Amino acid sequence: MLSYTLRRLAFFAPMLVGMAVVVFALMHVIPGDPARVLLGEDATPEAVANLRASLGLDRPWPVQLAAFFGRLAAGDLGRSMFLNDSVANLILARLPATMEIAILAVLLSVLLGVTLGVAAAVRQGSPVDVACMMFAQLGVSMPVFWLGILIMYVFAVELRWLPSIGRGAPLPDALWAALTGNPAVLLDSLSHLIMPALTLGLTNAALVSRVVRTSMLEVLSSDFVRTARAKGLRRIRVLLHHALRNALLPVVTVVGWQFGALLGGALLTEGIFGWPGLGQLTVNAISQRDIQLVQGILLTFACVFALVNLAVDLLYCVIDPRVRLG
Amino acid sequence: MRATGQWKAFIGAAAIALSLAAFGAAASAQPAAGVVRVGTDVDAQSLDPRLQRETTGYRVINLVYSGLVQLDAQLNPVADLAERWENPDPRTWIFHLRRNAKFHDGRPVTAADVVFTYRTILDPALNARFRSLYTPIDAIEASDDFTVRIRLKEPYAPLLSYLDLGIVPKHLVDGGRDLNTQPVGSGPFRFVRWDRGSRIVLEANPDYFGGRPRVNGIEFVVVADNTARAQALEAGDLQIIQSPLSPRDIQRLDRNQRFVHAALPGLGVTYLNFNARNENLADPRMRRALAMLVDQNTIVNQIYEGTDQVAGSVLIPSLAWAFDASVRQPGFDVNAAKALFTEMGWRPGADGILARNGRRLQVTLSTHSEDPSRVQSVEFIQNVMRQAGVDVRVQVTDWPPFNTGVQQGRHEVALLGWLLLVDPDRLLYAQLHSQGSLNWGGYNNPQVDQALERGRSALNQADRAAAYRDAARILAQEVPYYIISYQGFHVFTARTLEGFRPDPRGYLRSLAAN
């Protein structure tokens, strides 16, 4: 498994180079001049020309691309022309916030999706099954931004249980505070985290529940489950130990792929809950043509996505002993 | 067996986390006592006054920094760092600084700081967005530690309205401090922290020359979604929200007794920019005819749901000293438009589209996709114009290519807006003077040039108002700009918030009162 992991990691470099070239090309192909956006409507033609020269935008694009790779090789992602800060700083300041809601959203979606999927499969054709699948249908068809507004309205405006906007202490700090006798910090952190994560996780939970239901129905009708039942094992043990474990393999695949979609969904969710993650930064960077920032963010997303998929592949080994990586 | 145990542990941990969150103290979101939380739609880009670019930056900078003057809510220049000023001749302004103003690091504000601020914003290398507002300055120098002399290339009456630019500490900039992210001013509030993308925290400055502000601090909270920001106000997590707000939220919050609603005439306009270089649009009659096909009432009252005001001319009501309601650009009149088309020789073809000398009347109407109301407006205008025989093509892109196209004069008719019009000159001179740097449509009328030059150079407000009214009358006839609406500015505050006075720029200086 170690050599497999190393081989996969070795593929990261060419993948990132390819990705950087594609993003660079896209940002130069789509129309719109960042210098004009930066200087606004008041920009005089001289000011625009001056800024383009100082940002190096007047150089031929191969020269700009070479300069980008030169900096990248030195570990420098460049500088955001709009935010007057280094791209690495901007990303590092916000990546943990996005990862927090994405990871909690995955946990919620798996917890909820597996529970509903199993319940629907076990009670196939019953009102429970219908209710679970209605939830799934509703979940996959509901836009994230609308769901977010709805959840905020219920829990923050009407019930006043949760703060509507903002972020508490970063989760690792909050956990540490709780361990050192200050659980209020963790409570605060979670109370801010729960709505954005739920918004993001519910849509995913709907998808997971459908996959689990289908997979469980297939496994429940297989010979080894019948054998387990015939041996007199308790129903719950057959379900969890024999059936669910085998039914989880497609779920892991879906969750791995969905992680990318979650990062995309975070773009909308963060805007609703005032969550200081990469979402709004990405939207603004693209809409302003902040080329270096867009490159930095997309490279980061690519790395995260590739690492998650590597983790998923490795997880197959843990869940299914028949899988051997080599 | 082991796997089941892991699942149980996982489910248990998740259940605990959910419970903790559900019962989490909602009150924990409350700010410290006396801190006002203000919702804002965008994060600041820079907190250096010379490099400010967007609304949040303006509002924060206005609290952290002091300028030579401040503009009050009626946009009149009032004393700030300059206690008084004089104008010995039309090209010279002398400002006398107060002696008790200190930067937040304790150093006094001197004339050297003022000179440094203006010299650097004028330096093209700084790439300041608002540099062009100050280019009529020929020289700025310190006569002594507390006297600043500004020499103009030519008389420039709007200057005072632009001198609210925050004065930066020369010694800190020289020492390498990055004011973009670590601002130090001499205003009523001190910068505490900026969690980029999330919030900007300010605290009251106890050493402020105007006295310590009554509130302990102000926190700007970034919530990009308009409806979510309105809900955060309803949830009690914000005390102030301001435009942009969606019309539905404005109507809902207006009915809620917990909030105070102020609807102010704003300092912005939404308008059609006609490219006078275009073969069809070079004739003022064609521009007038097309303008008569713009149903302002429906756009303002249906698409914008009454949050803006139907506009009458390039003079905006917020600048009451120059406004004149009797100056009227053409109103919605399809028959009069058709008569003008006929007068110009355009006749309907078999398909109903007007044609002249075998050429169909085609116009491209463009706007940007970020504002759905603008997109709806151009589609509505397209529909009305088509019915009147004009073949209108709609072009909607995101802001960067749209903006680039308009600035390069590649548009035909573009729907866009201007903001922060604190002086009539700000909307008219650069945009509609034949030599103006922002005259993207190439409009050229010597009489307008003359009137705008008079408006710039006359130092008496009555003379200036007369000059701008003269220009506005010609512009209402020739329509290089067709002002669709005066943008409204809406502010909602929690009823419990005392002493706050809304400002059409969204500034919060009234919270600095002691």
Tab-separated table of C-alpha atoms in Angstrom, chain B residues 27-411:
chain	number	residue	atom	x	y	z
B	27	ALA	CA	-26.226	34.387	23.015
B	28	SER	CA	-22.563	33.701	22.350
B	29	ALA	CA	-22.941	35.460	18.996
B	30	GLN	CA	-23.677	38.695	20.770
B	31	PRO	CA	-20.897	41.273	20.559
B	32	ALA	CA	-19.327	42.916	23.576
B	33	ALA	CA	-21.428	45.562	25.311
B	34	GLY	CA	-21.750	48.791	23.371
B	35	VAL	CA	-20.433	47.305	20.150
B	36	VAL	CA	-22.596	47.923	17.091
B	37	ARG	CA	-22.625	45.177	14.476
B	38	VAL	CA	-23.120	46.315	10.910
B	39	GLY	CA	-23.893	43.920	8.062
B	40	THR	CA	-22.097	44.481	4.791
B	41	ASP	CA	-22.284	42.709	1.449
B	42	VAL	CA	-18.626	42.751	0.474
B	43	ASP	CA	-15.353	42.553	2.321
B	44	ALA	CA	-12.981	45.487	2.084
B	45	GLN	CA	-10.104	45.169	-0.353
B	46	SER	CA	-7.804	47.735	1.188
B	47	LEU	CA	-7.980	49.863	4.331
B	48	ASP	CA	-5.483	52.385	2.988
B	49	PRO	CA	-7.547	55.530	2.181
B	50	ARG	CA	-5.500	56.177	-0.927
B	51	LEU	CA	-6.297	52.747	-2.331
B	52	GLN	CA	-9.935	52.383	-1.268
B	53	ARG	CA	-12.098	50.801	-3.905
B	54	GLU	CA	-15.421	49.547	-2.547
B	55	THR	CA	-18.196	50.513	-0.145
B	56	THR	CA	-17.036	48.586	2.914
B	57	GLY	CA	-13.564	50.045	2.578
B	58	TYR	CA	-14.997	53.591	2.334
B	59	ARG	CA	-17.119	53.107	5.448
B	60	VAL	CA	-14.385	51.603	7.609
B	61	ILE	CA	-11.821	54.154	6.470
B	62	ASN	CA	-14.223	56.995	7.236
B	63	LEU	CA	-14.294	55.826	10.873
B	64	VAL	CA	-10.596	55.091	11.280
B	65	TYR	CA	-9.221	58.138	9.469
B	66	SER	CA	-9.855	61.849	9.483
B	67	GLY	CA	-9.691	63.990	6.370
B	68	LEU	CA	-9.024	67.662	5.933
B	69	VAL	CA	-12.814	67.978	5.861
B	70	GLN	CA	-15.774	65.677	6.353
B	71	LEU	CA	-18.967	65.835	4.318
B	72	ASP	CA	-22.061	66.018	6.482
B	73	ALA	CA	-25.245	64.103	5.642
B	74	GLN	CA	-26.253	66.952	3.305
B	75	LEU	CA	-22.810	66.621	1.676
B	76	ASN	CA	-21.602	70.016	2.850
B	77	PRO	CA	-17.886	70.140	3.726
B	78	VAL	CA	-17.387	70.662	7.459
B	79	ALA	CA	-14.216	70.956	9.542
B	80	ASP	CA	-12.318	67.817	10.421
B	81	LEU	CA	-8.508	67.911	10.633
B	82	ALA	CA	-8.686	71.368	9.082
B	83	GLU	CA	-10.277	73.753	11.562
B	84	ARG	CA	-10.732	76.381	8.881
B	85	TRP	CA	-9.669	77.161	5.342
B	86	GLU	CA	-9.474	80.057	2.989
B	87	ASN	CA	-9.379	80.647	-0.714
B	88	PRO	CA	-7.215	83.756	-1.330
B	89	ASP	CA	-7.495	83.333	-5.079
B	90	PRO	CA	-9.411	80.856	-7.279
B	91	ARG	CA	-6.334	78.653	-7.638
B	92	THR	CA	-5.132	78.584	-4.044
B	93	TRP	CA	-6.567	76.910	-0.960
B	94	ILE	CA	-4.999	77.237	2.481
B	95	PHE	CA	-5.958	74.816	5.259
B	96	HIS	CA	-5.223	75.409	8.941
B	97	LEU	CA	-4.963	72.149	10.856
B	98	ARG	CA	-6.138	71.615	14.402
B	99	ARG	CA	-3.233	71.085	16.797
B	100	ASN	CA	-4.749	68.431	19.013
B	101	ALA	CA	-5.231	65.688	16.417
B	102	LYS	CA	-3.198	62.529	16.980
B	103	PHE	CA	-2.768	59.336	15.054
B	104	HIS	CA	-3.739	56.186	16.898
B	105	ASP	CA	-0.058	55.540	17.702
B	106	GLY	CA	0.049	58.842	19.616
B	107	ARG	CA	2.003	60.921	17.091
B	108	PRO	CA	0.481	64.310	16.131
B	109	VAL	CA	-1.078	64.823	12.713
B	110	THR	CA	0.911	67.486	10.895
B	111	ALA	CA	0.919	69.243	7.550
B	112	ALA	CA	3.685	66.858	6.426
B	113	ASP	CA	1.230	63.950	6.706
B	114	VAL	CA	-1.354	65.811	4.624
B	115	VAL	CA	1.202	66.675	1.940
B	116	PHE	CA	2.475	63.082	1.916
B	117	THR	CA	-1.048	61.669	1.523
B	118	TYR	CA	-1.905	63.848	-1.469
B	119	ARG	CA	1.482	63.586	-3.152
B	120	THR	CA	1.373	59.799	-2.970
B	121	ILE	CA	-2.194	59.465	-4.243
B	122	LEU	CA	-1.168	61.658	-7.186
B	123	ASP	CA	1.807	59.420	-7.928
B	124	PRO	CA	0.738	57.257	-10.904
B	125	ALA	CA	2.830	54.405	-9.507
B	126	LEU	CA	0.436	53.996	-6.580
B	127	ASN	CA	-2.397	53.092	-9.000
B	128	ALA	CA	-5.014	54.799	-6.855
B	129	ARG	CA	-8.533	54.412	-8.189
B	130	PHE	CA	-9.550	57.987	-7.366
B	131	ARG	CA	-6.345	59.675	-8.493
B	132	SER	CA	-8.172	61.525	-11.277
B	133	LEU	CA	-10.236	63.465	-8.709
B	134	TYR	CA	-7.045	65.152	-7.507
B	135	THR	CA	-5.143	65.682	-10.759
B	136	PRO	CA	-6.209	69.376	-10.979
B	137	ILE	CA	-3.821	69.881	-8.025
B	138	ASP	CA	-0.623	71.475	-9.281
B	139	ALA	CA	1.280	71.564	-6.006
B	140	ILE	CA	0.660	70.853	-2.356
B	141	GLU	CA	3.050	72.006	0.342
B	142	ALA	CA	3.332	72.575	4.063
B	143	SER	CA	3.729	76.255	4.964
B	144	ASP	CA	4.428	75.209	8.533
B	145	ASP	CA	3.590	72.232	10.757
B	146	PHE	CA	-0.092	73.039	10.783
B	147	THR	CA	-0.738	74.890	7.528
B	148	VAL	CA	-1.205	73.275	4.109
B	149	ARG	CA	-1.297	75.174	0.847
B	150	ILE	CA	-2.824	73.650	-2.271
B	151	ARG	CA	-2.123	75.250	-5.633
B	152	LEU	CA	-4.453	74.262	-8.497
B	153	LYS	CA	-3.674	74.146	-12.215
B	154	GLU	CA	-6.986	75.881	-12.771
B	155	PRO	CA	-9.946	76.767	-10.554
B	156	TYR	CA	-11.583	73.541	-9.334
B	157	ALA	CA	-14.688	74.093	-7.222
B	158	PRO	CA	-15.478	70.414	-6.424
B	159	LEU	CA	-12.128	70.060	-4.671
B	160	LEU	CA	-13.555	70.538	-1.164
B	161	SER	CA	-15.998	67.671	-1.678
B	162	TYR	CA	-13.081	65.336	-2.337
B	163	LEU	CA	-10.889	66.471	0.560
B	164	ASP	CA	-12.475	64.023	2.978
B	165	LEU	CA	-9.705	61.640	1.869
B	166	GLY	CA	-8.226	60.029	5.011
B	167	ILE	CA	-4.819	61.404	5.993
B	168	VAL	CA	-2.223	58.664	6.453
B	169	PRO	CA	0.719	58.766	8.908
B	170	LYS	CA	3.855	59.486	6.883
B	171	HIS	CA	6.202	58.140	9.542
B	172	LEU	CA	4.505	54.729	9.541
B	173	VAL	CA	4.334	54.396	5.766
B	174	ASP	CA	8.001	55.406	5.540
B	175	GLY	CA	8.717	52.776	8.183
B	176	GLY	CA	7.183	50.100	5.983
B	177	ARG	CA	3.815	49.637	7.651
B	178	ASP	CA	1.224	48.137	5.322
B	179	LEU	CA	-1.840	50.338	5.737
B	180	ASN	CA	-3.785	48.045	3.430
B	181	THR	CA	-4.190	45.575	6.249
B	182	GLN	CA	-3.015	47.492	9.349
B	183	PRO	CA	-4.608	50.925	9.121
B	184	VAL	CA	-3.604	53.706	11.506
B	185	GLY	CA	-5.536	56.946	11.279
B	186	SER	CA	-6.657	59.755	13.526
B	187	GLY	CA	-10.395	59.081	13.365
B	188	PRO	CA	-12.913	58.305	16.110
B	189	PHE	CA	-12.342	54.524	15.952
B	190	ARG	CA	-9.144	52.491	16.098
B	191	PHE	CA	-8.535	49.407	14.043
B	192	VAL	CA	-8.490	46.206	16.113
B	193	ARG	CA	-8.563	43.272	13.715
B	194	TRP	CA	-9.605	42.158	10.279
B	195	ASP	CA	-10.604	38.539	9.738
B	196	ARG	CA	-10.557	38.744	5.985
B	197	GLY	CA	-13.789	37.678	4.399
B	198	SER	CA	-15.533	37.733	7.747
B	199	ARG	CA	-15.339	40.859	9.899
B	200	ILE	CA	-13.530	44.077	10.655
B	201	VAL	CA	-13.446	45.116	14.287
B	202	LEU	CA	-12.965	48.719	15.448
B	203	GLU	CA	-12.861	50.144	18.964
B	204	ALA	CA	-13.591	53.640	20.237
B	205	ASN	CA	-10.582	55.967	20.222
B	206	PRO	CA	-10.427	57.567	23.697
B	207	ASP	CA	-7.961	60.185	22.419
B	208	TYR	CA	-10.067	61.312	19.464
B	209	PHE	CA	-9.892	65.082	19.092
B	210	GLY	CA	-13.677	65.192	18.894
B	211	GLY	CA	-14.034	63.312	22.191
B	212	ARG	CA	-14.458	59.608	22.892
B	213	PRO	CA	-17.321	58.095	20.844
B	214	ARG	CA	-20.400	57.004	22.743
B	215	VAL	CA	-20.320	53.434	21.427
B	216	ASN	CA	-17.443	51.172	22.443
B	217	GLY	CA	-16.853	49.714	19.048
B	218	ILE	CA	-18.161	48.842	15.610
B	219	GLU	CA	-17.943	45.466	13.957
B	220	PHE	CA	-18.489	45.120	10.221
B	221	VAL	CA	-19.739	41.620	9.427
B	222	VAL	CA	-19.550	40.370	5.849
B	223	VAL	CA	-22.660	38.495	4.669
B	224	ALA	CA	-22.716	38.380	0.899
B	225	ASP	CA	-26.308	37.208	0.515
B	226	ASN	CA	-28.831	40.076	0.791
B	227	THR	CA	-31.637	37.981	2.283
B	228	ALA	CA	-29.309	36.299	4.773
B	229	ARG	CA	-28.147	39.733	5.903
B	230	ALA	CA	-31.754	40.809	6.425
B	231	GLN	CA	-32.424	37.635	8.416
B	232	ALA	CA	-29.352	38.235	10.555
B	233	LEU	CA	-30.872	41.600	11.495
B	234	GLU	CA	-34.135	39.865	12.352
B	235	ALA	CA	-32.250	37.297	14.421
B	236	GLY	CA	-30.679	40.115	16.432
B	237	ASP	CA	-27.142	39.340	15.258
B	238	LEU	CA	-26.807	42.678	13.445
B	239	GLN	CA	-27.980	46.156	14.420
B	240	ILE	CA	-27.576	47.934	11.083
B	241	ILE	CA	-27.983	46.809	7.488
B	242	GLN	CA	-27.929	49.057	4.432
B	243	SER	CA	-28.397	48.865	0.675
B	244	PRO	CA	-27.973	46.725	-1.368
B	245	LEU	CA	-31.079	44.950	-0.115
B	246	SER	CA	-33.597	42.952	-2.078
B	247	PRO	CA	-36.967	44.719	-2.564
B	248	ARG	CA	-38.846	41.819	-0.904
B	249	ASP	CA	-36.699	42.064	2.232
B	250	ILE	CA	-37.197	45.841	2.329
B	251	GLN	CA	-40.962	45.370	2.285
B	252	ARG	CA	-40.872	42.656	4.962
B	253	LEU	CA	-38.561	44.531	7.331
B	254	ASP	CA	-40.513	47.747	6.812
B	255	ARG	CA	-43.542	46.111	8.442
B	256	ASN	CA	-41.537	44.985	11.469
B	257	GLN	CA	-41.836	47.337	14.424
B	258	ARG	CA	-38.479	46.204	15.826
B	259	PHE	CA	-36.641	48.121	13.143
B	260	VAL	CA	-36.349	51.703	11.981
B	261	HIS	CA	-36.399	52.097	8.206
B	262	ALA	CA	-34.800	55.101	6.535
B	263	ALA	CA	-35.296	55.469	2.776
B	264	LEU	CA	-32.933	58.160	1.520
B	265	PRO	CA	-32.363	59.494	-1.938
B	266	GLY	CA	-29.053	57.869	-2.738
B	267	LEU	CA	-25.969	59.210	-4.432
B	268	GLY	CA	-26.163	56.923	-7.403
B	269	VAL	CA	-27.922	56.727	-10.740
B	270	THR	CA	-28.790	53.895	-13.092
B	271	TYR	CA	-28.535	55.086	-16.668
B	272	LEU	CA	-28.225	54.258	-20.338
B	273	ASN	CA	-24.933	55.277	-21.902
B	274	PHE	CA	-25.418	56.006	-25.621
B	275	ASN	CA	-22.333	55.722	-27.750
B	276	ALA	CA	-22.404	58.916	-29.799
B	277	ARG	CA	-19.664	57.552	-32.095
B	278	ASN	CA	-22.035	54.887	-33.349
B	279	GLU	CA	-23.421	55.646	-36.812
B	280	ASN	CA	-27.068	55.347	-35.719
B	281	LEU	CA	-26.642	56.943	-32.321
B	282	ALA	CA	-24.653	59.976	-33.435
B	283	ASP	CA	-27.938	61.749	-34.243
B	284	PRO	CA	-29.450	63.207	-31.042
B	285	ARG	CA	-32.918	62.561	-32.470
B	286	MET	CA	-32.203	58.823	-32.548
B	287	ARG	CA	-31.031	58.919	-28.921
B	288	ARG	CA	-34.145	60.852	-27.974
B	289	ALA	CA	-36.388	58.419	-29.806
B	290	LEU	CA	-34.798	55.410	-28.110
B	291	ALA	CA	-35.000	57.154	-24.744
B	292	MET	CA	-38.737	57.651	-25.282
B	293	LEU	CA	-39.058	53.865	-25.488
B	294	VAL	CA	-37.694	53.378	-21.973
B	295	ASP	CA	-40.612	52.894	-19.603
B	296	GLN	CA	-39.011	54.241	-16.433
B	297	ASN	CA	-42.130	53.743	-14.306
B	298	THR	CA	-42.349	50.033	-14.999
B	299	ILE	CA	-38.622	49.540	-14.497
B	300	VAL	CA	-38.529	51.443	-11.201
B	301	ASN	CA	-41.842	50.288	-9.763
B	302	GLN	CA	-42.056	46.723	-11.082
B	303	ILE	CA	-38.509	45.513	-11.611
B	304	TYR	CA	-36.939	47.495	-8.749
B	305	GLU	CA	-40.215	47.294	-6.784
B	306	GLY	CA	-40.163	50.964	-5.893
B	307	THR	CA	-36.837	50.992	-4.076
B	308	ASP	CA	-35.461	53.617	-6.499
B	309	GLN	CA	-36.977	56.810	-7.881
B	310	VAL	CA	-37.864	57.664	-11.483
B	311	ALA	CA	-35.195	60.114	-12.678
B	312	GLY	CA	-35.822	63.414	-14.440
B	313	SER	CA	-32.351	64.491	-15.493
B	314	VAL	CA	-28.626	64.244	-14.766
B	315	LEU	CA	-29.179	66.464	-11.713
B	316	ILE	CA	-29.769	64.329	-8.634
B	317	PRO	CA	-32.125	65.351	-5.802
B	318	SER	CA	-29.538	64.502	-3.097
B	319	LEU	CA	-27.519	67.498	-4.303
B	320	ALA	CA	-30.357	69.875	-3.506
B	321	TRP	CA	-28.316	73.002	-4.253
B	322	ALA	CA	-27.983	72.061	-7.912
B	323	PHE	CA	-31.179	70.055	-8.427
B	324	ASP	CA	-33.902	71.486	-10.632
B	325	ALA	CA	-37.074	69.436	-11.113
B	326	SER	CA	-38.065	71.520	-14.123
B	327	VAL	CA	-35.214	70.078	-16.188
B	328	ARG	CA	-36.763	66.977	-17.773
B	329	GLN	CA	-35.304	64.451	-20.173
B	330	PRO	CA	-37.816	62.766	-22.544
B	331	GLY	CA	-40.476	60.616	-20.896
B	332	PHE	CA	-41.976	57.317	-22.104
B	333	ASP	CA	-43.884	58.112	-25.296
B	334	VAL	CA	-44.022	55.437	-27.993
B	335	ASN	CA	-45.957	57.583	-30.472
B	336	ALA	CA	-43.521	60.488	-30.183
B	337	ALA	CA	-40.643	58.041	-30.655
B	338	LYS	CA	-42.270	56.632	-33.812
B	339	ALA	CA	-42.778	60.154	-35.135
B	340	LEU	CA	-39.082	60.879	-34.627
B	341	PHE	CA	-38.102	57.670	-36.452
B	342	THR	CA	-40.321	58.728	-39.354
B	343	GLU	CA	-38.774	62.217	-39.338
B	344	MET	CA	-35.345	60.617	-39.667
B	345	GLY	CA	-36.516	58.525	-42.620
B	346	TRP	CA	-36.910	55.140	-40.933
B	347	ARG	CA	-39.892	53.139	-42.206
B	348	PRO	CA	-41.252	49.800	-40.957
B	349	GLY	CA	-40.347	46.825	-43.150
B	350	ALA	CA	-42.436	43.699	-43.790
B	351	ASP	CA	-41.330	42.235	-40.460
B	352	GLY	CA	-42.184	45.448	-38.599
B	353	ILE	CA	-38.536	46.388	-38.080
B	354	LEU	CA	-37.623	49.918	-39.146
B	355	ALA	CA	-35.315	50.299	-42.125
B	356	ARG	CA	-33.700	53.114	-44.068
B	357	ASN	CA	-31.953	52.793	-47.423
B	358	GLY	CA	-32.259	49.021	-47.130
B	359	ARG	CA	-30.595	48.933	-43.723
B	360	ARG	CA	-32.470	47.683	-40.664
B	361	LEU	CA	-32.400	49.632	-37.408
B	362	GLN	CA	-30.323	47.434	-35.133
B	363	VAL	CA	-29.065	48.355	-31.690
B	364	THR	CA	-27.124	46.300	-29.137
B	365	LEU	CA	-28.174	46.878	-25.551
B	366	SER	CA	-25.666	45.585	-23.018
B	367	THR	CA	-25.350	45.237	-19.277
B	368	HIS	CA	-23.641	42.995	-16.710
B	369	SER	CA	-24.949	39.798	-15.165
B	370	GLU	CA	-24.138	40.536	-11.506
B	371	ASP	CA	-27.269	42.665	-11.082
B	372	PRO	CA	-30.363	40.631	-12.012
B	373	SER	CA	-32.561	43.756	-11.996
B	374	ARG	CA	-30.380	45.321	-14.688
B	375	VAL	CA	-30.610	42.145	-16.753
B	376	GLN	CA	-34.405	42.185	-16.393
B	377	SER	CA	-34.451	45.880	-17.300
B	378	VAL	CA	-32.572	45.425	-20.581
B	379	GLU	CA	-34.807	42.494	-21.516
B	380	PHE	CA	-37.868	44.629	-20.808
B	381	ILE	CA	-36.475	47.563	-22.818
B	382	GLN	CA	-35.653	45.174	-25.657
B	383	ASN	CA	-39.251	43.997	-25.726
B	384	VAL	CA	-40.720	47.522	-25.844
B	385	MET	CA	-38.233	48.666	-28.483
B	386	ARG	CA	-38.910	45.634	-30.679
B	387	GLN	CA	-42.604	46.432	-30.615
B	388	ALA	CA	-41.734	49.929	-31.802
B	389	GLY	CA	-39.693	48.510	-34.691
B	390	VAL	CA	-36.139	48.574	-33.338
B	391	ASP	CA	-34.208	45.331	-33.673
B	392	VAL	CA	-32.536	45.237	-30.264
B	393	ARG	CA	-29.949	42.613	-29.426
B	394	VAL	CA	-29.258	42.126	-25.732
B	395	GLN	CA	-25.712	41.369	-24.633
B	396	VAL	CA	-25.182	40.323	-21.020
B	397	THR	CA	-21.757	39.344	-19.712
B	398	ASP	CA	-20.138	39.476	-16.305
B	399	TRP	CA	-18.637	42.770	-15.165
B	400	PRO	CA	-15.025	42.600	-16.422
B	401	PRO	CA	-15.707	42.223	-20.168
B	402	PHE	CA	-18.720	44.541	-19.993
B	403	ASN	CA	-16.711	47.207	-18.177
B	404	THR	CA	-13.768	46.816	-20.542
B	405	GLY	CA	-16.021	47.095	-23.593
B	406	VAL	CA	-17.743	50.241	-22.353
B	407	GLN	CA	-14.490	51.908	-21.296
B	408	GLN	CA	-13.054	51.208	-24.727
B	409	GLY	CA	-16.160	52.686	-26.374
B	410	ARG	CA	-17.118	49.379	-28.023
B	411	HIS	CA	-20.681	49.452	-26.696
